[in-house]
Coordinates of C-alpha atoms in Angstrom, one line a residue:
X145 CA -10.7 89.7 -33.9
X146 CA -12.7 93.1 -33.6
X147 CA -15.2 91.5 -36.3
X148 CA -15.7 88.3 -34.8
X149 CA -16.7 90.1 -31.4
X150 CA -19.0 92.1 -33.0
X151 CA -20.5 89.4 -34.5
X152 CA -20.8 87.9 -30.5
X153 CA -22.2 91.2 -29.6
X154 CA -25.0 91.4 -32.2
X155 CA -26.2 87.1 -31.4
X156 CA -25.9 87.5 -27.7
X157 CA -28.5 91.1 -28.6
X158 CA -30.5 89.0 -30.7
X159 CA -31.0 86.7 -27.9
X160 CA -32.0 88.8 -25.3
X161 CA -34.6 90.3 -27.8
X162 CA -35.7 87.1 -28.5
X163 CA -36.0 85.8 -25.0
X164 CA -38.2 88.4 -23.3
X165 CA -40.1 87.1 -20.8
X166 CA -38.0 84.2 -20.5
X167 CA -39.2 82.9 -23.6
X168 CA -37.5 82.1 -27.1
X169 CA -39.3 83.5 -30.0
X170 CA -40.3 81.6 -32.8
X171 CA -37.9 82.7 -36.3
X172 CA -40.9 84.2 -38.4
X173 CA -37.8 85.0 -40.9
X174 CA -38.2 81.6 -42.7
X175 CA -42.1 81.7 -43.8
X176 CA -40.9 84.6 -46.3
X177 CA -38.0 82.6 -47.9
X178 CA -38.2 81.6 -51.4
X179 CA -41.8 83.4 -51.8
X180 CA -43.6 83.6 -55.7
X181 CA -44.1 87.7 -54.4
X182 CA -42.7 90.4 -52.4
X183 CA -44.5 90.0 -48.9
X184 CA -44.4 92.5 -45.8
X185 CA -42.6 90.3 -43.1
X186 CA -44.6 90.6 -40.1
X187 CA -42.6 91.8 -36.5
X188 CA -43.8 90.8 -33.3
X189 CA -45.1 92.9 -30.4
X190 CA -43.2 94.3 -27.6
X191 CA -44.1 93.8 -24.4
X192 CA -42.7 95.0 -21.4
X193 CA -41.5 92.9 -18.7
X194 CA -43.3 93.5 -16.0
X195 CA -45.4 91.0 -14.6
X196 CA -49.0 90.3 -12.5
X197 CA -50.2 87.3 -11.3
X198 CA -53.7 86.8 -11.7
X199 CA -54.2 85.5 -8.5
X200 CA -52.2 88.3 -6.8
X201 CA -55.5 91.0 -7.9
X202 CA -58.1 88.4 -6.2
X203 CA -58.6 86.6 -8.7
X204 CA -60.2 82.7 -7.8
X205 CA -59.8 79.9 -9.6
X206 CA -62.9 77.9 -8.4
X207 CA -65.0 78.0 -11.5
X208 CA -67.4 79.6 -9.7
X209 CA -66.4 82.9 -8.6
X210 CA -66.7 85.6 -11.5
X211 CA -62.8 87.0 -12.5
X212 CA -64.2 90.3 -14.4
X213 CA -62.9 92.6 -12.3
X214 CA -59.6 90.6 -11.1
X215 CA -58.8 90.7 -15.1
X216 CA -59.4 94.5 -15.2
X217 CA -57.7 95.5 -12.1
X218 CA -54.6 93.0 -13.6
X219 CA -54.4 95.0 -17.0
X220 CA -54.7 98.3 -15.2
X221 CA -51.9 97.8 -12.7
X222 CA -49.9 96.8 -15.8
X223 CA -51.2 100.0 -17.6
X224 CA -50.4 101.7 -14.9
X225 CA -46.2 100.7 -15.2
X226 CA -46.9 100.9 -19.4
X227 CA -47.1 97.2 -19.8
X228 CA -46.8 93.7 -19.5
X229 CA -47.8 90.0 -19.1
X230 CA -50.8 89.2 -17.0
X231 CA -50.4 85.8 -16.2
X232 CA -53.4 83.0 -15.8
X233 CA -52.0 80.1 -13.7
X234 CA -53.7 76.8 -13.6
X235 CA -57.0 76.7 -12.7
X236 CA -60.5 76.8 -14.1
X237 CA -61.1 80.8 -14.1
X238 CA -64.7 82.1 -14.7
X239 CA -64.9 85.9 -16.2
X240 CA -67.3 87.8 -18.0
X241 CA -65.6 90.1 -21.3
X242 CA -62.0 91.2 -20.9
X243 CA -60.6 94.4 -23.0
X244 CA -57.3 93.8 -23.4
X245 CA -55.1 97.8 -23.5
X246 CA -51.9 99.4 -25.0
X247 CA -48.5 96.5 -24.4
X248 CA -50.7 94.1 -22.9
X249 CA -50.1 90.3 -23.0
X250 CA -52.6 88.1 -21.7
X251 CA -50.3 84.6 -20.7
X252 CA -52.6 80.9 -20.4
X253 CA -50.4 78.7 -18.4
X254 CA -50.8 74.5 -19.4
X255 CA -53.3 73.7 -17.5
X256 CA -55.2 77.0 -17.2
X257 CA -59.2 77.2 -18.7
X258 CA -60.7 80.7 -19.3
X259 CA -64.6 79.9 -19.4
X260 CA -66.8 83.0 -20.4
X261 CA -69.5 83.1 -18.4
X262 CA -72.8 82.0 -19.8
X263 CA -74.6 85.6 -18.1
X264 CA -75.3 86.9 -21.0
X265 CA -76.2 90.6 -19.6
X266 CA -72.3 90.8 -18.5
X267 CA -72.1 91.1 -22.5
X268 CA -74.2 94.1 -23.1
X269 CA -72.6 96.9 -23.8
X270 CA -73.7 99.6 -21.3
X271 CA -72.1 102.4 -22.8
X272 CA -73.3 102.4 -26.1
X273 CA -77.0 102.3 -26.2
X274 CA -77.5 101.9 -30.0
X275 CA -74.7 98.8 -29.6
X276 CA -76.4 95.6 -32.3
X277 CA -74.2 93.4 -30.6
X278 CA -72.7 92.6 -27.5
X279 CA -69.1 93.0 -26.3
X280 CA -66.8 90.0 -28.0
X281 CA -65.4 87.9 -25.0
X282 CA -61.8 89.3 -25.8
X283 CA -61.4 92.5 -27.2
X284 CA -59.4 95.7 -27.8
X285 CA -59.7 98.8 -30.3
X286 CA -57.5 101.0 -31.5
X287 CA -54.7 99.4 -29.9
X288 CA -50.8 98.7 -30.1
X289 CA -48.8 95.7 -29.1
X290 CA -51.2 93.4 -27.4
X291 CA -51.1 89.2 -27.3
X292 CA -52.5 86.4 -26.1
X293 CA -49.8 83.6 -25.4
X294 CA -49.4 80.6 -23.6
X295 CA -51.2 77.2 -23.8
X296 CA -54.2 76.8 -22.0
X297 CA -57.8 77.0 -22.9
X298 CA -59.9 80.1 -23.6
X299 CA -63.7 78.5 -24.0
X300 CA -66.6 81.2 -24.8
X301 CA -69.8 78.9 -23.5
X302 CA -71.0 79.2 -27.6
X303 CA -73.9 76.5 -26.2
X304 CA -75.8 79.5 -24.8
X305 CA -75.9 81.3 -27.6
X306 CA -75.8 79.9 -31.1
X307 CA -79.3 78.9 -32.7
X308 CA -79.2 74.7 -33.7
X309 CA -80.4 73.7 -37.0
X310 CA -82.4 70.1 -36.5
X311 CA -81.0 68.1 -39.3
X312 CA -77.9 68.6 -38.0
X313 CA -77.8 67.0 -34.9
X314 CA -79.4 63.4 -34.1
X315 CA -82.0 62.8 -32.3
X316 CA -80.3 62.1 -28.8
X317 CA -78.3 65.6 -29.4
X318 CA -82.0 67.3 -30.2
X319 CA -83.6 66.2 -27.4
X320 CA -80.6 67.3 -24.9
X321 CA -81.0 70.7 -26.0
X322 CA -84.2 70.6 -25.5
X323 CA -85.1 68.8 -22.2
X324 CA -81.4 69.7 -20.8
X325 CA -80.8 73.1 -21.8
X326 CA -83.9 74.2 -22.9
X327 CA -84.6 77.1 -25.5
X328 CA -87.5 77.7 -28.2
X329 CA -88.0 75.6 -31.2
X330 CA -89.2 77.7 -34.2
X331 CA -89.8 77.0 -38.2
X332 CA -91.9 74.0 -37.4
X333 CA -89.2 72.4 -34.7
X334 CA -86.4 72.6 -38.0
X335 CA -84.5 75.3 -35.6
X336 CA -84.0 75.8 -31.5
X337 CA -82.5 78.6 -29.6
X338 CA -81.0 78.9 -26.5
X339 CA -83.9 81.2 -24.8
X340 CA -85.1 81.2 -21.6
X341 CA -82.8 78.6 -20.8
X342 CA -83.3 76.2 -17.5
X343 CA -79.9 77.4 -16.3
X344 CA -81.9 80.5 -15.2
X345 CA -79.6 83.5 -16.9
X346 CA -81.6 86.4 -18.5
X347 CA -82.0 87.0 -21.9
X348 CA -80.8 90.4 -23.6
X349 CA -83.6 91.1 -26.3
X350 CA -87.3 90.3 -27.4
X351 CA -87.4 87.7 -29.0
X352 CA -85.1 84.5 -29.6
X353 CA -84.4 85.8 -33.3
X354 CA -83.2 89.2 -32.0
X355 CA -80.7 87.6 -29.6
X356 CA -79.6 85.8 -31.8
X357 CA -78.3 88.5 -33.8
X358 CA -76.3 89.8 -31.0
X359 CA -74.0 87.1 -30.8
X360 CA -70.4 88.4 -31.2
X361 CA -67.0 86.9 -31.6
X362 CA -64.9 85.6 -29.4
X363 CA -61.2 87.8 -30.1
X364 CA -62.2 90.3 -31.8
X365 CA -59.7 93.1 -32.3
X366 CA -60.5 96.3 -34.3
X367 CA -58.1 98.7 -35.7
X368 CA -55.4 97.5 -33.6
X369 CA -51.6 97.5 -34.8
X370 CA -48.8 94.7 -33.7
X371 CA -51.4 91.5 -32.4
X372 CA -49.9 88.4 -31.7
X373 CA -52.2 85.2 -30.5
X374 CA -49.8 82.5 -30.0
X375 CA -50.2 78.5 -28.6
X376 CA -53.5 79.0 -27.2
X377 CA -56.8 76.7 -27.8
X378 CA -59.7 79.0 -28.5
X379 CA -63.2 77.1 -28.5
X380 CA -66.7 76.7 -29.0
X381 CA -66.8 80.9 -29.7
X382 CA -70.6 82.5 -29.7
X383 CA -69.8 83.4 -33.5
X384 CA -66.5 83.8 -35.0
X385 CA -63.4 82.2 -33.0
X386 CA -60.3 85.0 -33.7
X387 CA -61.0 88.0 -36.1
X388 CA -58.8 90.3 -36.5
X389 CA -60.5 93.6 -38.0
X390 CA -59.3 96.4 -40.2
X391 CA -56.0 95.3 -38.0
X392 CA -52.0 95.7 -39.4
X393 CA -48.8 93.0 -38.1
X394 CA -51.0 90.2 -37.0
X395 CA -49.5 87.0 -35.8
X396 CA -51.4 83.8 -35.1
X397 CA -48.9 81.3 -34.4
X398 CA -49.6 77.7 -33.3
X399 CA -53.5 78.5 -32.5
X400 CA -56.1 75.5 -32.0
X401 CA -59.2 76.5 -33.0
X402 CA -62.1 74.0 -32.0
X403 CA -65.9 73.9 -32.0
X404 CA -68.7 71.6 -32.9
X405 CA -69.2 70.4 -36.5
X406 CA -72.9 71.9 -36.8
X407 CA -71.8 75.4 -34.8
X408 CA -73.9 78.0 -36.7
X409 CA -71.4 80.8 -37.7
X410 CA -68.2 79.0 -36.3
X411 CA -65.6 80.3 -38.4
X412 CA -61.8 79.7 -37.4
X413 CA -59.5 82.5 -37.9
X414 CA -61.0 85.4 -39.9
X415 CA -58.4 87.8 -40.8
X416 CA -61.2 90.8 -42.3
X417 CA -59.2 93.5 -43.9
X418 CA -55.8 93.1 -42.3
X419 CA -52.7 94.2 -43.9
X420 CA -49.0 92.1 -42.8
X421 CA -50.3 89.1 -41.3
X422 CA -48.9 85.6 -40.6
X423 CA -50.8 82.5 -39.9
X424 CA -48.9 79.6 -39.1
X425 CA -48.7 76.0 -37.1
X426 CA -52.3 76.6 -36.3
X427 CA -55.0 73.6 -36.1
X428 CA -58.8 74.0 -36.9
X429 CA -61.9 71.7 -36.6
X430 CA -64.9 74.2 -36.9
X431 CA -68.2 74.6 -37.3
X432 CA -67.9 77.2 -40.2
X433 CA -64.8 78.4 -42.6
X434 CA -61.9 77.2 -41.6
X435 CA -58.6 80.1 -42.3
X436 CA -60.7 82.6 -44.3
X437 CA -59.9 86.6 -45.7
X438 CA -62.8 89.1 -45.7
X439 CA -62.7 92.8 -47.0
X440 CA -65.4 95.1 -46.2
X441 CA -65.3 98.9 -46.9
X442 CA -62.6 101.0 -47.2
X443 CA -62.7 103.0 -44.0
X444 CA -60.3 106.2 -44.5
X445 CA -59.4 106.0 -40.2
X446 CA -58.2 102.4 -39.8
X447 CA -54.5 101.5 -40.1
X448 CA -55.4 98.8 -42.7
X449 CA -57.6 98.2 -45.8
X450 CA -58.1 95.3 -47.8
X451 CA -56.1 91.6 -47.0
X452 CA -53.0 92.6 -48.5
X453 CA -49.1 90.7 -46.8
X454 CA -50.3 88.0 -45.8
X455 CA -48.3 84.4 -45.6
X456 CA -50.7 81.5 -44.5
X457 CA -48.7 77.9 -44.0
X458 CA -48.1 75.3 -42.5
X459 CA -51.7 75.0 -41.0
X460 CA -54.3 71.4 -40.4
X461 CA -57.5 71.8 -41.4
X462 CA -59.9 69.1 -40.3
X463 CA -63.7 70.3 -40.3
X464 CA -64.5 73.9 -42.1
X465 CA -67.4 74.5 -44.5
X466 CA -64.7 76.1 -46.6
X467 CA -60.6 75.3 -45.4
X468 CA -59.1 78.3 -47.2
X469 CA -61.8 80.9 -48.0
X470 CA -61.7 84.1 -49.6
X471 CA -65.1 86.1 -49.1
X472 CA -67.7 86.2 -49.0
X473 CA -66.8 89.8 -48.8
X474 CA -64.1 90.9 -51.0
X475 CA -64.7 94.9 -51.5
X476 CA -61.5 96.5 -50.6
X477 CA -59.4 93.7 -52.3
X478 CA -57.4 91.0 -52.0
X479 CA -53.6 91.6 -52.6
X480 CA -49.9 89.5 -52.0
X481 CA -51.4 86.8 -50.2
X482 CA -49.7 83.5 -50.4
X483 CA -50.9 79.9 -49.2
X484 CA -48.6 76.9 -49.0
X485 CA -47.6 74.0 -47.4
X486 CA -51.3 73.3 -45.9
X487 CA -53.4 69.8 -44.7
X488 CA -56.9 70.1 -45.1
X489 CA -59.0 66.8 -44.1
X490 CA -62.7 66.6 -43.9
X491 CA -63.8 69.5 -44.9
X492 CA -66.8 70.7 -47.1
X493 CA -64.7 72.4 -49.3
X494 CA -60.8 72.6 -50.0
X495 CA -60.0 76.0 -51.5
X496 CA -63.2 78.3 -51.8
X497 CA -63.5 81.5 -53.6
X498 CA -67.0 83.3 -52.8
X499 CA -68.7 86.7 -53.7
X500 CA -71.5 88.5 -54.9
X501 CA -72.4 91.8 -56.5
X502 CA -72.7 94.3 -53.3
X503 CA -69.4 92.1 -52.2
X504 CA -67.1 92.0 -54.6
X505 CA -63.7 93.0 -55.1
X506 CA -60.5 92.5 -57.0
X507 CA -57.4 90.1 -56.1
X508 CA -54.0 90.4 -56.8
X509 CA -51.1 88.2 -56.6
X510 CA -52.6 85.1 -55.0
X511 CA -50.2 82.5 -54.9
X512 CA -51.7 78.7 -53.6
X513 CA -49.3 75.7 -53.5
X514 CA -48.3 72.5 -52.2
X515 CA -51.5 71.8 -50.8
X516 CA -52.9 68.3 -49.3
X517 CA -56.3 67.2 -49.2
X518 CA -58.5 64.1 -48.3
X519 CA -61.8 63.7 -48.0
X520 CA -63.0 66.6 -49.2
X521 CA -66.9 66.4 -49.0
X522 CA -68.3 68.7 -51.9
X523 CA -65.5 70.6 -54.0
X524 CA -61.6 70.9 -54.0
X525 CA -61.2 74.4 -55.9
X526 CA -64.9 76.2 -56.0
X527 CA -65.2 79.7 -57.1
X528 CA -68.6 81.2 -56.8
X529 CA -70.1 84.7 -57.9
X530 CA -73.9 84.6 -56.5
X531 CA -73.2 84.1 -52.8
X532 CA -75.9 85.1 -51.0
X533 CA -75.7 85.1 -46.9
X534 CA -78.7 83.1 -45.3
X535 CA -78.7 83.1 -41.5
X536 CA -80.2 80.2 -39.7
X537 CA -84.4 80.7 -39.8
X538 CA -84.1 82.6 -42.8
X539 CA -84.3 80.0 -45.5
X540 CA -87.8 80.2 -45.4
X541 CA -87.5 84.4 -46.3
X542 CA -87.5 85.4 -49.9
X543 CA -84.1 85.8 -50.9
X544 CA -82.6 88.9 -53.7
X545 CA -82.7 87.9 -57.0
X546 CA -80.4 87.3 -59.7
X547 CA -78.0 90.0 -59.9
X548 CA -78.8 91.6 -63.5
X549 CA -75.5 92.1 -66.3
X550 CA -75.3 96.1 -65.7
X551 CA -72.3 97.9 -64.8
X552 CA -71.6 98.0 -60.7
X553 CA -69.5 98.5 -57.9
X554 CA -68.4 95.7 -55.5
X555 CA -68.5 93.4 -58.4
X556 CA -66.3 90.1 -57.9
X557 CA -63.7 90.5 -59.3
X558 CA -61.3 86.7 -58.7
X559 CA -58.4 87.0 -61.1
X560 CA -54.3 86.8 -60.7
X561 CA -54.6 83.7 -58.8
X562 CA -52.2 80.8 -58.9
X563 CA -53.1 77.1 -57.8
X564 CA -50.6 75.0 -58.0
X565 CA -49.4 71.3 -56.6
X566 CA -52.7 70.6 -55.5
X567 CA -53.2 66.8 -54.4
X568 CA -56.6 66.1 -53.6
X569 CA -57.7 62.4 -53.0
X570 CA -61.5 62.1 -52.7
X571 CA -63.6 64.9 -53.3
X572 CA -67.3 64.9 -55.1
X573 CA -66.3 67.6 -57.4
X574 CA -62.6 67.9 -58.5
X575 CA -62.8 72.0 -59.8
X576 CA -65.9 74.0 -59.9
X577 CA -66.2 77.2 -61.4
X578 CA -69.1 79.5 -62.3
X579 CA -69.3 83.6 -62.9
X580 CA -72.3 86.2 -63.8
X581 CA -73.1 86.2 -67.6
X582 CA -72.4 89.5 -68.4
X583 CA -69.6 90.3 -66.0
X584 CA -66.5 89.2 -66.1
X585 CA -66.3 87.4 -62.2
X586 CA -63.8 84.8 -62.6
X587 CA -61.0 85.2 -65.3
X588 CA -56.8 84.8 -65.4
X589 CA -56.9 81.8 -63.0
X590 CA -53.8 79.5 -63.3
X591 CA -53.8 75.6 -61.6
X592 CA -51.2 73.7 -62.6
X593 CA -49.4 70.3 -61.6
X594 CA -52.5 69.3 -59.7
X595 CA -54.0 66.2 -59.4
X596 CA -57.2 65.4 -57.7
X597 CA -59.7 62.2 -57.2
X598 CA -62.7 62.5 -57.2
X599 CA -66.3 60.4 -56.4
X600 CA -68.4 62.2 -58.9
X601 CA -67.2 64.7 -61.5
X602 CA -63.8 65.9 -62.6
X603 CA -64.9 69.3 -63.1
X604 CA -68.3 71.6 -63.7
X605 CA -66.9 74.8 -65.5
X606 CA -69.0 77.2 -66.9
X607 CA -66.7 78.3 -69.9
X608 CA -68.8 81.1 -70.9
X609 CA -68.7 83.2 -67.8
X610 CA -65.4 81.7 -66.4
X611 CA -61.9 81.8 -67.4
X612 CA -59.5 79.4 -65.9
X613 CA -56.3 77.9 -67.8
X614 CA -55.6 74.1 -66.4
X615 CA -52.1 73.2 -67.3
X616 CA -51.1 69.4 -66.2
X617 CA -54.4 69.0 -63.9
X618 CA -54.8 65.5 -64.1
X619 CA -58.7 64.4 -63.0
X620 CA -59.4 60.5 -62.1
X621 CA -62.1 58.9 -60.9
X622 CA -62.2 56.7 -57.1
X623 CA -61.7 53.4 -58.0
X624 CA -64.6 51.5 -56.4

């Protein structure tokens, strides 16, 4: 009797856990059953249960009338009592950045919309005068316990910032920007920026080229512990959609990430250097990579190095240059990361592995499976060693050459990987895999019990500076 009412005790504590806030919390307990390695289970934030209405700190839902400060003065009353959920009800709400702080949960109701403003001074970071960029449209640094929840619509206004490519767009698309929006056309009208645009805002540097390298991300979180983004749609970002950086216990659960095709610089959901991390449920249709890990430096202050505990599943890919990336950058390393249960449909590429020297780094215990893909425009599995990073208007620039065979650092270095129960069904290029003579790039790749259709060529392999061992890959031709 005494055992059984224990056992009450602990479910009816369990429940009250999981129901803060009056919600039920998603079981992350079943992503890290039956796993190929040992992963760090993520935990989810705490937040307090206090409460503030956005419209209750003036905030107006008009689309008109700017909510900077109504955000602010919301997250510091909640500071104030050491956390909680600042709630956006329905409405179309107009702000410039928000800093989210220490236990703070930002809450989208159904029907609420988030727009960033299109000012672009409200981005430039006044107190930091040497600042390259400007201030992301979300962000936080060096802080604990923070979330953005609900299911409404955060939208960054990317239009006003990102540079257009012309052979891209069609010629009705072209001539909007140009008559409608306005902007600069430059490299003999192959390229148009969004400067000195007829809506009237102000430009933040010199030139159109400058500005452009000020674009910034959308949620961007640096060296922050115990994230969770969860249910929201994040769109049409300046640059990168939800990046996570040098960050440890990150959550994105049931995510939509969505942007135009041709967004220059559109990635997804860039998790760069994070260690424990979990992305699940989440549904992507972007204008660059689609779920993709980066690694930069080590940095000896920030809670994480390298991508390292990370489960990835469950996830829809539709447009991404790249659906499951690793890289380009790769430098601090690549560690227990595993990747199942995925759809990817109509992207570039399926699974794409990119580096170069002055990028590179090691991976360890990369585990791929049970993977679907269709329409897959160039390659299903792609590594690559001689990535080199060409911003729009730079094609025309000379670009580094060849890296030479000498011993270096930050050398790619793609081995211990394991793809497996792969099923690709059209793709130009079934598997396509090339290293640096002289270095040893790609090497101790396993794909197995794969099978993949392709338009053009089963597979382009360089065997002299790749190692890969295919074991029951079966290769076939579309029947026409």
């Amino acid at each position: 009797m005494m055992k059984k009412l224990i056992t009450m005790l602990l479910a009816m504590t369990t429940t009250l856990v999981m129901t803060a806030q009056g919600v039920q919390h998603p079981d992350y307990a079943k992503y890290y059953q039956n796993l190929p390695v040992a992963v760090k289970a993520v935990e989810r934030p705490v937040i307090p249960a206090n409460e503030v209405n956005l419209k209750d700190v003036g905030g107006v839902a008009d689309g008109v009338t700017l909510n900077t400060e109504a955000f602010a003065k919301g997250i510091s009353e909640l500071t104030k009592k050491g956390g909680g959920r600042l709630t956006v009800p329905e409405g179309l709400w107009l702000t410039g950045p928000i800093m989210l702080k220490d236990n703070i949960e930002l809450h989208l109701d159904r029907n609420a919309i988030v727009v960033f403003s299109a000012d672009k001074t409200l981005y430039v970071d006044t107190k930091n005068a040497n600042a390259k960029r400007v201030l992301p449209a979300i962000r936080a640094a060096k802080r604990k316990n923070i979330a953005i929840t609900g299911s409404g619509i955060l939208d960054g206004n990317g239009e006003y910032w990102r540079p257009v490519k012309r052979d891209k767009v069609s010629n009705v698309e072209w001539n909007q920007y140009r008559h409608v929006v306005g902007g600069v056309e430059r490299d003999n009208g192959k390229l148009w920026y969004p400067w000195q645009g007829k809506a009237g805002y102000a430009d933040v540097a010199e030139t159109p080229e400058a500005q452009d390298k000020m674009r910034n991300d959308m949620l961007r979180f640096t060296d922050c512990e115990n994230v969770l983004i969860e249910g929201v749609t994040v769109q049409n970002s300046p640059k990168f959609h939800v990046h996570p950086l040098n960050c440890r216990n990150v959550i994105v659960d049931g995510v939509t990430v969505r942007c135009p095709w041709n967004a220059q610089n559109g990635d997804a959901i860039d998790f760069s250097d994070v260690n424990v991390g979990l992305i699940v449920n989440c549904v992507v249709d972007a204008g660059d990579d689609g779920l993709c890990m980066k690694s930069g430096n080590f940095k000896a202050k920030s809670p994480a190095n390298g991508c390292e505990d990370i489960v990835i599943q469950d996830n829809r890919v539709y447009h991404a240059h790249g659906a499951f990336v690793l890289g380009s950058e790769t430098i601090s390393g690549m560690r227990r990361i595993v990747v199942r249960h995925n759809v990817f449909a109509g992207t570039d590429t399926g699974l794409r592995f990119k580096s170069g020297v002055g990028r590179g780094g090691k991976t360890e215990q990369l585990y791929i499976s049970d993977i679907q893909m269709t329409d897959i425009k160039d390659q299903a599995i792609v590594f690559q060693c001689d990535y080199i990073d060409r911003p729009a208007g730079s094609e025309g620039a000379s670009q580094p050459s060849a890296p030479s065979a000498q011993p270096s650092e930050k050398v790619p270095d793609f081995q211990d990987i394991h793809i497996s129960r792969v099923t690709c069904h059209g793709t130009h290029t079934g598997i396509k895999a090339s290293g640096i003579s002289g270095m040893n790039c790609v090497h101790d790749i396993d794909i197995s019990d794969c099978t993949i259709v392709y338009h053009n060529e089963g597979q382009q392999i360089d065997e002299t500076t790749t190692k890969l061992r295919l074991t029951n890959v079966t290769l076939l031709p579309l029947k026409k």
